[in-house]
Coordinates of C-alpha atoms and ligand atoms in Angstrom, one line a residue:
M1 CA 0.0 0.0 0.0
E2 CA 2.5 2.5 1.2
E3 CA 4.8 1.7 -1.7
N4 CA 2.0 2.1 -4.2
K5 CA 1.1 5.4 -2.8
E6 CA 4.7 6.5 -3.2
L7 CA 4.8 5.2 -6.8
L8 CA 1.6 7.1 -7.6
E9 CA 3.0 10.3 -6.1
N10 CA 6.2 9.9 -8.0
S11 CA 4.4 9.3 -11.3
E12 CA 2.2 12.3 -10.8
E13 CA 5.2 14.4 -10.3
V14 CA 6.8 13.2 -13.5
V15 CA 4.0 14.9 -15.5
S16 CA 5.1 18.3 -14.3
K17 CA 8.8 17.8 -14.8
N18 CA 10.4 19.8 -17.5
F19 CA 12.6 18.1 -20.1
I20 CA 15.8 19.1 -18.4
E21 CA 14.8 17.6 -15.1
Q22 CA 13.9 14.4 -16.9
I23 CA 17.3 14.2 -18.5
I24 CA 19.0 14.9 -15.1
E25 CA 16.9 12.3 -13.3
K26 CA 17.7 9.7 -16.0
D27 CA 21.4 10.4 -15.6
I28 CA 21.2 10.0 -11.9
E29 CA 19.2 6.8 -12.2
E30 CA 21.7 5.4 -14.7
G31 CA 24.6 6.4 -12.5
H32 CA 26.4 8.6 -15.0
Y33 CA 27.3 11.1 -12.3
D34 CA 28.1 10.9 -8.6
H35 CA 27.0 14.5 -8.1
I36 CA 25.1 17.3 -9.9
M37 CA 26.6 20.6 -10.8
T38 CA 25.3 23.5 -12.9
R39 CA 26.7 26.9 -13.8
F40 CA 25.7 30.2 -15.1
P41 CA 28.5 31.4 -17.5
P42 CA 28.0 35.1 -18.5
E43 CA 30.4 36.9 -20.7
P44 CA 31.2 40.1 -18.8
N45 CA 30.5 42.4 -21.8
G46 CA 27.3 44.0 -20.6
Y47 CA 24.7 43.9 -17.8
L48 CA 22.4 40.9 -17.3
H49 CA 18.8 41.1 -18.5
I50 CA 15.6 39.2 -17.8
G51 CA 16.6 36.4 -20.2
H52 CA 19.8 35.8 -18.2
A53 CA 17.6 35.8 -15.0
K54 CA 15.8 32.9 -16.5
S55 CA 19.0 31.0 -17.1
I56 CA 20.4 31.9 -13.6
L57 CA 17.2 30.7 -11.8
L58 CA 16.9 27.6 -14.0
N59 CA 20.5 26.5 -13.3
Y60 CA 20.4 27.5 -9.6
G61 CA 17.0 25.8 -9.2
L62 CA 18.2 22.5 -10.7
A63 CA 21.3 22.5 -8.4
Q64 CA 19.0 23.0 -5.4
K65 CA 16.5 20.4 -6.5
Y66 CA 19.0 17.7 -6.9
G67 CA 21.2 18.5 -3.9
G68 CA 24.0 19.8 -6.3
K69 CA 26.2 22.8 -6.6
F70 CA 25.8 26.0 -8.6
N71 CA 28.8 28.0 -10.0
L72 CA 29.0 31.5 -11.3
R73 CA 31.6 31.5 -13.9
F74 CA 32.7 34.4 -16.0
D75 CA 33.3 33.4 -19.5
D76 CA 36.0 35.9 -20.1
T77 CA 38.0 34.4 -22.9
N78 CA 37.4 37.3 -25.4
P79 CA 39.2 40.3 -23.9
T80 CA 38.2 43.0 -26.3
K81 CA 34.7 43.7 -25.0
E82 CA 35.0 42.7 -21.4
K83 CA 35.2 45.0 -18.4
T84 CA 35.4 44.8 -14.6
E85 CA 32.4 47.1 -14.3
F86 CA 30.3 44.3 -15.9
V87 CA 31.9 41.6 -13.6
N88 CA 30.7 43.6 -10.6
S89 CA 27.2 44.3 -11.9
I90 CA 26.7 40.6 -12.8
K91 CA 27.8 39.4 -9.3
A92 CA 25.4 41.9 -7.7
D93 CA 22.5 40.9 -9.9
V94 CA 23.0 37.1 -9.4
E95 CA 23.1 37.7 -5.6
W96 CA 20.1 39.9 -5.7
L97 CA 18.1 37.2 -7.5
G98 CA 19.0 34.9 -4.6
A99 CA 21.1 32.4 -6.6
D100 CA 23.6 31.8 -3.9
F101 CA 26.9 30.8 -5.5
E102 CA 28.7 30.9 -2.1
D103 CA 32.4 30.9 -2.8
R104 CA 31.9 29.2 -6.2
L105 CA 32.9 32.1 -8.3
Y106 CA 35.2 31.3 -11.2
F107 CA 36.8 32.9 -14.2
A108 CA 37.4 31.0 -17.4
S109 CA 40.6 33.0 -17.8
D110 CA 42.0 31.2 -14.8
Y111 CA 41.9 28.0 -16.9
F112 CA 44.0 29.3 -19.8
E113 CA 46.9 27.1 -18.8
Y114 CA 44.7 23.9 -18.8
M115 CA 43.2 24.9 -22.1
Y116 CA 46.7 25.2 -23.5
E117 CA 47.6 21.8 -22.1
G118 CA 44.4 20.4 -23.6
A119 CA 45.4 21.7 -27.0
I120 CA 48.8 20.0 -26.7
K121 CA 47.1 16.8 -25.7
L122 CA 45.0 17.0 -28.9
I123 CA 48.1 17.7 -31.0
K124 CA 49.9 14.7 -29.4
K125 CA 46.9 12.5 -30.3
G126 CA 47.1 13.7 -33.9
K127 CA 43.7 15.5 -33.3
A128 CA 44.8 19.0 -33.9
F129 CA 47.1 20.9 -36.3
V130 CA 48.5 24.3 -36.9
C131 CA 47.1 25.8 -40.0
D132 CA 48.5 28.8 -42.1
L133 CA 45.5 29.5 -44.2
S134 CA 44.1 33.0 -43.9
A135 CA 40.7 33.5 -42.4
D136 CA 39.2 34.0 -45.9
E137 CA 40.9 30.8 -47.1
I138 CA 39.6 28.9 -44.2
R139 CA 36.1 30.1 -45.0
E140 CA 36.5 29.0 -48.6
Y141 CA 37.8 25.6 -47.7
R142 CA 35.0 25.1 -45.3
G143 CA 32.4 24.4 -48.0
S144 CA 28.7 25.1 -47.4
L145 CA 25.6 23.5 -46.2
T146 CA 25.3 21.7 -49.5
E147 CA 28.9 21.1 -50.3
P148 CA 31.6 19.3 -48.3
G149 CA 34.7 21.2 -47.3
K150 CA 38.3 20.6 -48.5
N151 CA 41.2 19.5 -46.3
S152 CA 43.7 22.3 -45.5
P153 CA 47.1 21.7 -47.1
Y154 CA 48.6 22.0 -43.6
R155 CA 46.4 19.2 -42.2
D156 CA 49.0 16.5 -42.4
R157 CA 51.8 18.3 -40.6
S158 CA 53.6 16.0 -38.2
I159 CA 52.9 16.0 -34.5
E160 CA 56.4 17.3 -33.8
E161 CA 56.0 20.2 -36.2
N162 CA 52.6 21.0 -34.8
L163 CA 54.0 21.0 -31.2
D164 CA 56.8 23.2 -32.2
L165 CA 54.6 25.7 -34.2
F166 CA 52.0 25.9 -31.4
E167 CA 54.6 26.6 -28.8
R168 CA 56.0 29.3 -31.0
M169 CA 52.5 30.7 -31.5
K170 CA 52.3 31.0 -27.7
N171 CA 55.7 32.6 -27.5
G172 CA 54.6 35.4 -29.8
E173 CA 56.7 34.5 -32.9
F174 CA 53.8 34.9 -35.3
E175 CA 51.6 37.8 -36.4
D176 CA 48.0 38.1 -35.2
G177 CA 45.9 36.0 -37.5
S178 CA 48.8 34.4 -39.3
K179 CA 48.3 31.0 -37.8
V180 CA 45.6 29.1 -36.0
L181 CA 45.3 25.7 -34.3
R182 CA 42.5 23.6 -35.7
A183 CA 40.8 20.5 -34.4
K184 CA 41.3 17.6 -36.9
I185 CA 37.8 16.2 -37.3
D186 CA 36.0 15.8 -40.6
M187 CA 35.9 18.3 -43.5
S188 CA 33.0 16.4 -45.0
S189 CA 30.8 16.4 -41.9
P190 CA 27.2 17.6 -42.6
N191 CA 27.7 19.7 -39.5
I192 CA 29.9 22.7 -40.5
N193 CA 31.0 23.1 -36.9
M194 CA 32.8 19.8 -37.2
R195 CA 34.8 20.8 -40.3
D196 CA 38.2 21.2 -38.6
P197 CA 37.1 24.1 -36.4
V198 CA 39.6 26.7 -35.2
I199 CA 40.3 26.2 -31.5
Y200 CA 43.1 28.7 -30.9
R201 CA 44.1 32.0 -32.6
V202 CA 47.0 34.4 -32.3
A203 CA 45.7 37.8 -31.0
R204 CA 47.6 40.3 -29.0
M205 CA 45.0 41.6 -26.6
T206 CA 45.4 42.7 -23.0
H207 CA 43.1 40.7 -20.8
H208 CA 41.4 42.2 -17.8
N209 CA 42.6 39.3 -15.7
T210 CA 45.7 37.8 -17.2
G211 CA 47.1 41.1 -18.7
D212 CA 49.6 40.5 -21.5
K213 CA 50.5 36.9 -20.4
W214 CA 48.9 35.3 -23.4
C215 CA 48.9 36.2 -27.1
I216 CA 47.0 33.1 -28.1
Y217 CA 43.3 32.8 -27.0
P218 CA 41.1 29.7 -27.2
M219 CA 37.8 29.8 -29.2
Y220 CA 34.5 29.5 -27.3
D221 CA 33.6 26.1 -28.6
F222 CA 36.9 24.7 -27.4
A223 CA 37.1 26.6 -24.1
H224 CA 33.6 26.1 -22.8
P225 CA 33.5 22.3 -22.5
I226 CA 36.9 22.5 -20.8
E227 CA 35.7 25.1 -18.3
D228 CA 32.7 22.9 -17.5
A229 CA 34.8 19.7 -17.2
I230 CA 37.4 21.3 -14.9
E231 CA 34.8 22.5 -12.5
G232 CA 33.0 19.2 -12.5
V233 CA 29.8 20.6 -14.1
T234 CA 27.5 17.8 -15.0
H235 CA 24.8 19.6 -17.0
S236 CA 25.9 22.5 -19.1
I237 CA 22.7 24.3 -19.9
C238 CA 22.7 26.8 -22.7
T239 CA 20.3 28.3 -25.3
L240 CA 19.2 26.8 -28.6
E241 CA 21.7 28.6 -30.9
F242 CA 24.3 26.2 -29.5
E243 CA 22.5 23.0 -30.5
D244 CA 24.6 22.6 -33.7
H245 CA 27.7 23.0 -31.6
R246 CA 26.9 20.1 -29.3
P247 CA 28.7 17.5 -31.4
L248 CA 31.9 19.6 -31.0
Y249 CA 31.3 20.0 -27.3
D250 CA 31.0 16.2 -27.0
W251 CA 34.1 15.7 -29.2
V252 CA 36.2 18.0 -27.0
V253 CA 35.3 16.3 -23.7
K254 CA 35.7 12.8 -25.3
E255 CA 39.1 13.5 -26.8
L256 CA 40.4 15.2 -23.6
E257 CA 39.2 12.0 -21.8
Y258 CA 37.4 13.6 -18.9
D259 CA 35.8 11.3 -16.3
Q260 CA 32.1 11.9 -16.0
P261 CA 32.1 14.3 -19.0
P262 CA 29.6 17.2 -18.8
K263 CA 26.6 17.1 -21.0
Q264 CA 25.2 20.1 -22.9
I265 CA 21.5 20.7 -22.9
E266 CA 19.8 23.5 -24.9
F267 CA 16.6 25.4 -24.1
A268 CA 14.8 28.3 -25.8
K269 CA 15.8 31.8 -25.0
L270 CA 13.3 34.0 -23.2
Y271 CA 12.0 36.8 -25.4
L272 CA 9.6 39.5 -24.2
T273 CA 7.2 41.7 -26.2
N274 CA 7.5 45.5 -25.9
V275 CA 11.0 45.6 -24.5
V276 CA 14.6 45.2 -25.7
T277 CA 16.5 42.1 -24.7
G278 CA 19.9 41.4 -26.3
K279 CA 23.0 43.1 -25.0
R280 CA 23.8 44.5 -28.4
Y281 CA 20.7 46.6 -28.6
I282 CA 20.7 47.6 -24.9
K283 CA 24.3 48.7 -25.2
K284 CA 23.4 50.9 -28.2
L285 CA 20.6 52.6 -26.3
V286 CA 23.1 53.2 -23.4
D287 CA 25.9 54.4 -25.7
D288 CA 23.6 56.7 -27.7
G289 CA 22.4 58.3 -24.5
I290 CA 18.8 57.3 -25.2
V291 CA 18.5 55.8 -21.8
D292 CA 20.3 57.0 -18.7
G293 CA 22.5 54.0 -18.2
W294 CA 22.2 50.2 -18.1
D295 CA 19.8 50.6 -15.2
D296 CA 17.3 52.9 -16.9
P297 CA 13.9 51.7 -15.6
R298 CA 12.6 51.3 -19.2
L299 CA 15.1 48.5 -19.8
V300 CA 14.7 44.9 -18.7
T301 CA 18.3 44.5 -17.4
I302 CA 18.2 43.0 -13.9
S303 CA 19.5 46.3 -12.5
A304 CA 16.8 48.3 -14.3
L305 CA 14.1 46.0 -13.1
R306 CA 15.5 46.4 -9.5
R307 CA 15.6 50.2 -9.9
R308 CA 12.1 50.2 -11.3
G309 CA 10.9 48.3 -8.2
F310 CA 10.6 44.7 -9.3
T311 CA 11.4 42.1 -6.6
P312 CA 13.4 38.9 -6.9
E313 CA 10.2 37.0 -6.0
S314 CA 8.2 38.5 -8.9
I315 CA 10.9 37.6 -11.3
K316 CA 11.1 34.0 -10.0
N317 CA 7.4 33.6 -10.4
F318 CA 7.5 35.1 -13.9
V319 CA 10.3 32.7 -14.9
E320 CA 8.4 29.8 -13.5
L321 CA 5.2 30.7 -15.3
C322 CA 7.2 30.9 -18.6
G323 CA 8.4 27.3 -18.2
V324 CA 11.3 25.7 -20.0
S325 CA 10.9 24.8 -23.6
K326 CA 12.7 23.8 -26.8
A327 CA 10.7 26.2 -29.0
N328 CA 11.4 29.9 -29.4
S329 CA 8.5 32.1 -28.5
S330 CA 7.8 35.6 -27.1
V331 CA 6.2 36.2 -23.7
D332 CA 3.8 39.0 -23.2
Y333 CA 5.3 41.8 -21.1
A334 CA 1.9 42.0 -19.3
M335 CA 2.8 38.6 -17.7
L336 CA 5.8 40.2 -16.0
E337 CA 3.5 43.1 -14.8
Y338 CA 1.0 40.6 -13.5
C339 CA 3.8 38.9 -11.4
I340 CA 4.9 42.1 -9.8
R341 CA 1.3 43.2 -9.0
E342 CA 0.6 39.9 -7.4
D343 CA 3.8 40.1 -5.4
L344 CA 3.2 43.6 -4.1
K345 CA -0.6 43.5 -3.7
L346 CA -0.6 42.4 -0.1
K347 CA 2.8 43.4 1.0
K348 CA 2.7 47.2 0.4
S349 CA 0.8 50.0 2.0
R350 CA -1.8 51.8 0.0
M351 CA -1.0 55.5 0.1
M352 CA -2.5 58.7 -1.4
A353 CA -0.6 60.6 -4.0
I354 CA -1.8 63.2 -6.5
L355 CA -0.1 63.1 -9.9
D356 CA -1.9 66.0 -11.6
P357 CA -3.1 68.3 -8.9
I358 CA -6.0 70.7 -8.7
K359 CA -7.1 72.4 -5.5
L360 CA -10.2 71.4 -3.8
I361 CA -11.4 73.9 -1.2
I362 CA -14.0 73.0 1.4
D363 CA -15.7 76.2 2.1
N364 CA -17.5 75.2 5.3
Y365 CA -14.4 73.6 6.9
E366 CA -12.7 75.6 9.6
D367 CA -9.7 77.8 8.5
G368 CA -6.4 76.6 9.8
K369 CA -7.7 73.4 11.4
V370 CA -5.9 70.1 10.8
E371 CA -7.4 66.9 11.9
Y372 CA -5.8 63.5 11.6
L373 CA -7.9 60.7 10.1
D374 CA -7.3 57.0 10.5
A375 CA -6.6 54.9 7.5
D376 CA -5.9 51.2 7.0
N377 CA -2.6 50.7 5.3
N378 CA -3.9 47.7 3.3
L379 CA -7.5 46.6 3.7
E380 CA -6.7 43.2 2.4
N381 CA -3.8 42.7 4.9
P382 CA -4.6 44.0 8.4
E383 CA -1.1 43.1 9.5
L384 CA 0.2 46.2 7.8
G385 CA -1.6 48.3 10.4
K386 CA -3.0 51.8 10.2
R387 CA -1.7 55.3 9.8
Q388 CA -3.0 58.8 10.3
I389 CA -3.5 61.3 7.4
P390 CA -3.9 65.0 7.9
F391 CA -7.1 66.6 6.6
S392 CA -7.8 70.3 6.2
K393 CA -9.7 72.9 4.3
E394 CA -7.5 72.9 1.2
L395 CA -6.8 69.7 -0.5
Y396 CA -5.3 68.5 -3.8
I397 CA -7.3 66.1 -5.9
E398 CA -6.5 64.6 -9.4
R399 CA -7.5 67.0 -12.1
E400 CA -9.3 64.2 -13.9
D401 CA -11.6 63.7 -10.8
F402 CA -13.4 66.9 -11.6
M403 CA -15.4 67.8 -14.7
E404 CA -17.4 70.8 -15.5
E405 CA -19.7 69.0 -17.9
P406 CA -19.5 65.3 -17.1
P407 CA -20.5 62.6 -19.6
K408 CA -22.9 59.9 -18.5
K409 CA -21.7 57.5 -15.9
Y410 CA -19.1 60.0 -14.6
F411 CA -19.5 59.6 -10.8
R412 CA -16.7 61.8 -9.6
L413 CA -16.9 65.6 -8.9
F414 CA -19.0 67.9 -10.9
P415 CA -21.2 70.9 -9.9
G416 CA -23.9 69.6 -7.6
N417 CA -22.5 66.1 -7.2
E418 CA -21.4 64.4 -4.0
V419 CA -18.5 62.0 -3.6
R420 CA -16.6 60.3 -0.9
L421 CA -13.1 61.5 -0.1
M422 CA -11.3 58.3 0.7
N423 CA -10.8 57.7 4.4
A424 CA -12.5 61.1 5.1
Y425 CA -15.9 62.8 4.5
F426 CA -18.5 63.3 1.8
V427 CA -18.1 66.5 -0.1
K428 CA -20.5 68.2 -2.5
C429 CA -19.2 70.3 -5.4
T430 CA -20.6 73.9 -5.2
S431 CA -18.6 75.9 -7.7
F432 CA -15.2 76.2 -9.5
V433 CA -12.8 78.9 -10.7
K434 CA -11.2 79.2 -14.1
D435 CA -8.2 81.2 -15.2
E436 CA -8.1 83.5 -18.3
N437 CA -7.3 80.4 -20.4
G438 CA -10.3 78.6 -19.3
V439 CA -8.3 76.1 -17.2
V440 CA -10.0 75.2 -13.9
T441 CA -7.8 76.3 -11.0
E442 CA -10.0 75.6 -8.0
V443 CA -12.9 73.5 -7.2
H444 CA -15.1 74.5 -4.2
C445 CA -17.3 72.2 -2.1
T446 CA -18.9 71.8 1.2
Y447 CA -18.5 68.8 3.5
D448 CA -20.9 66.9 5.7
P449 CA -19.3 66.4 9.2
E450 CA -21.7 63.5 9.8
T451 CA -20.1 61.4 7.0
K452 CA -16.7 60.7 8.5
S453 CA -15.4 57.3 7.4
G454 CA -14.5 55.0 10.2
S455 CA -17.0 56.7 12.6
G456 CA -19.5 54.0 11.8
F457 CA -21.3 56.2 9.2
E458 CA -23.4 54.0 7.0
G459 CA -26.0 56.4 5.8
R460 CA -26.7 57.5 2.3
K461 CA -24.6 56.2 -0.6
V462 CA -22.5 58.0 -3.1
K463 CA -21.2 56.4 -6.3
G464 CA -17.8 57.9 -6.5
T465 CA -14.8 57.8 -4.1
I466 CA -11.7 59.9 -4.9
H467 CA -8.4 60.3 -3.2
W468 CA -6.8 63.5 -2.0
V469 CA -3.9 65.0 0.0
S470 CA -3.9 68.0 2.4
A471 CA -2.4 70.8 0.4
K472 CA -0.3 72.3 3.2
E473 CA 1.0 69.1 4.7
A474 CA 1.5 67.2 1.4
V475 CA 5.1 66.6 0.2
P476 CA 5.9 67.8 -3.4
V477 CA 7.6 65.0 -5.3
E478 CA 8.7 64.0 -8.8
I479 CA 7.0 61.0 -10.4
R480 CA 8.2 59.1 -13.5
L481 CA 5.8 57.2 -15.6
Y482 CA 7.0 54.6 -18.2
E483 CA 5.7 53.1 -21.3
N484 CA 7.2 50.5 -23.7
I485 CA 10.5 51.6 -24.9
V486 CA 9.8 50.2 -28.4
D487 CA 6.7 50.5 -30.4
E488 CA 5.7 46.8 -30.7
E489 CA 2.6 47.5 -32.7
K490 CA 4.5 48.9 -35.6
G491 CA 7.4 46.4 -35.1
K492 CA 10.4 46.6 -32.8
L493 CA 12.8 47.4 -35.6
N494 CA 12.7 50.0 -38.4
E495 CA 13.6 49.0 -42.0
D496 CA 17.2 50.0 -41.5
G497 CA 17.5 47.7 -38.5
T498 CA 17.4 50.5 -35.8
L499 CA 15.0 50.2 -32.9
N500 CA 11.6 51.7 -33.4
L501 CA 11.5 53.8 -30.2
N502 CA 8.4 54.9 -28.5
P503 CA 8.7 58.7 -28.0
N504 CA 6.5 58.5 -24.9
S505 CA 8.4 55.9 -23.0
L506 CA 9.2 58.3 -20.2
T507 CA 6.9 61.0 -18.7
V508 CA 8.4 63.1 -15.9
L509 CA 5.8 64.7 -13.6
K510 CA 7.3 67.4 -11.5
N511 CA 4.3 68.8 -9.8
C512 CA 3.0 65.9 -7.7
Y513 CA 2.0 65.7 -4.1
V514 CA 2.1 62.7 -1.7
E515 CA 0.7 62.4 1.8
P516 CA 3.3 63.4 4.4
N517 CA 3.7 59.8 5.7
L518 CA 5.8 59.3 2.5
A519 CA 8.3 62.0 3.4
Q520 CA 10.5 59.4 5.2
A521 CA 10.5 56.9 2.2
K522 CA 14.0 55.6 1.4
P523 CA 15.5 54.8 -2.0
G524 CA 14.1 51.4 -3.0
D525 CA 11.0 51.5 -0.8
S526 CA 7.8 50.8 -2.7
F527 CA 4.1 51.5 -2.1
Q528 CA 0.8 51.3 -3.8
F529 CA -0.6 54.8 -4.7
V530 CA -4.3 54.2 -4.6
R531 CA -5.9 54.2 -8.0
Q532 CA -2.6 54.8 -9.7
G533 CA -0.4 51.8 -9.4
F534 CA 2.8 50.6 -7.6
F535 CA 5.6 53.0 -7.2
C536 CA 9.2 52.7 -6.0
V537 CA 11.6 55.4 -4.7
D538 CA 14.3 55.8 -7.3
T539 CA 17.7 54.6 -6.1
K540 CA 19.7 56.9 -8.4
D541 CA 18.1 60.3 -8.5
S542 CA 15.9 60.5 -5.3
T543 CA 17.1 62.7 -2.5
E544 CA 15.6 63.6 0.9
D545 CA 14.6 67.0 -0.5
N546 CA 13.5 65.8 -3.8
L547 CA 11.8 62.5 -3.7
V548 CA 11.6 60.7 -7.0
F549 CA 9.1 57.8 -7.5
N550 CA 9.1 55.4 -10.4
R551 CA 5.9 53.8 -11.5
I552 CA 6.6 50.1 -11.4
V553 CA 3.2 49.1 -12.9
S554 CA -0.3 50.5 -13.1
L555 CA -3.1 48.7 -11.3
K556 CA -5.0 47.9 -14.5
S557 CA -4.3 44.7 -16.3
S558 CA -5.4 43.0 -19.4
F559 CA -3.5 39.9 -18.5
K560 CA -5.2 36.9 -16.9
I561 CA -3.7 33.7 -15.8
A562 CA -5.7 30.6 -16.6
K563 CA -6.2 28.9 -13.2
Ligands
ATP601 P1 22.6 38.3 -25.4 O1 22.2 37.5 -26.6 O2 21.5 39.0 -24.7 O3 23.8 39.3 -25.7 P2 24.4 36.3 -24.5 O4 23.8 34.9 -24.8 O5 25.4 36.8 -25.4 O6 23.2 37.3 -24.4 P3 26.0 35.5 -22.3 O7 26.7 36.3 -21.3 O8 26.9 34.8 -23.3 O9 25.0 36.4 -23.1 O10 25.0 34.5 -21.7 C1 25.1 33.8 -20.5 C2 24.1 32.7 -20.4 O11 22.8 33.3 -20.4 C3 24.2 31.8 -21.5 O12 24.1 30.5 -21.0 C4 23.0 32.1 -22.4 O13 22.6 31.0 -23.1 C5 22.0 32.6 -21.4 N1 21.0 33.5 -22.0 C6 21.3 34.6 -22.7 N2 20.2 35.2 -23.2 C7 19.1 34.5 -22.7 C8 17.7 34.5 -22.9 N3 17.1 35.5 -23.6 N4 17.0 33.6 -22.3 C9 17.5 32.6 -21.6 N5 18.9 32.5 -21.4 C10 19.7 33.4 -22.0
MG602 MG1 27.4 36.1 -25.8

């Protein structure tokens, strides 16, 4: 009985396992590995984005699930574009996401010596040769998808000659690009990656870690499997564009005779609508000054999401909802918004803030009086407690909450209409004032002292409730609203390949007011502003004297999760 139950539970679990988990479990069952190890191998040539977050959380999650280890390894074998700034930002982002790599932080450049030894081993086995063809000639000899390649005339150099030449390559005796080391595999392979691929090149480049020690550098396809094998990685998870490179990966770990050789598994990249993923595009936006850095809140780099006010939990949930797949597809940005709303809904206080103020004057309220009204911080989560909000004769309300001539079904303020001021009294609009341009500058009303919320008043009903702040006590702040950075409807790219940017992606509102309880808000703190959305104090530009809030997400959503 007990055994059956366990079997049933296990078999039910199988259904929800993704294909990578299935591969790992089979490997464990068949005894291929005595441990499980995954890694995240970023190239430090930019900041990480939401797609990388998926890879990080996937790799970290698998290590956790199977009692294994997770490494953060910088794939820094191409010195030209790599920078220490990026190394630091990547570390911070991985930590923030909660993927704890402990002391398991590695640099591929620390393995240059092993890679060099690996190359020598291949030469000694007759599996690699030094080739003098130029880059163009190598391309010509390679053939095409429909035609086999031709052997290089240097392919049959003796092992001794190859060893000598390779050492001299290393010693700097040859010009950049004049010689390469190639794996000797098969020029007629249907897979072009297997047609004697280049594995080392001569290139005088100063490396951020090894300086000028090396003038030969390994190619990615040769270096990556060695990095994995040295660390004891068992499952080397990468994205689909490497699928055709897998035979070469397998060839390298086989020829270098590693015990428990690592296995490459590919999954589909995460793409999102309405935003820009891809370091190349993000870098261009940064370099062209279109955004204010890699962490501009309109980007989906991890640092931008953090600055905008996204939480690690919301990103984890998002990535889980996306699932792991072998087919490329684009996920709706609205799903990411759904995840942050869900995460913040019960955790954050619901405060009052006016984005586009207009004065509301309560003519029958005593001049100079300030009373403090009780308000629940979050009606759905009593644990967040209560606060007090000052109320007085002059308030600010949203301009759009008053209309001189309302359309049907407009239940907010208009002459003669009564509404509830949230957490306060009923007010009835009596008149309004316009300036010479016809712009309404003041709305006047009277209040009914009997209608105080929270005093047990349950009398007559009104259809509209609006929010407000007390004009004198409110704190002036700056609020930034965001829209998609690219115009998805018309296509992300213009015909010339440049990004089709949305000119309204950023709106800066300088004349906003928040209730005084927000005066103490610290960079990174986030709140709901009732009826407006979730907002986060900007970590870069906000100061004590000039608070800056970023809108994380509005409250409205078109996105529904099928339950
Ligand atoms: P980009 O294409 O955005 O420039 P990249 O692949 O060049 O990214 P790397 O630093 O080489 O960036 O990637 C580190 C790891 O992150 C790799 O294993 C890569 O497959 C994975 N990765 C990159 N982009 C995505 C994505 N959109 N979705 C999932 N994983 C990704
Ligand atoms: Mg890359």
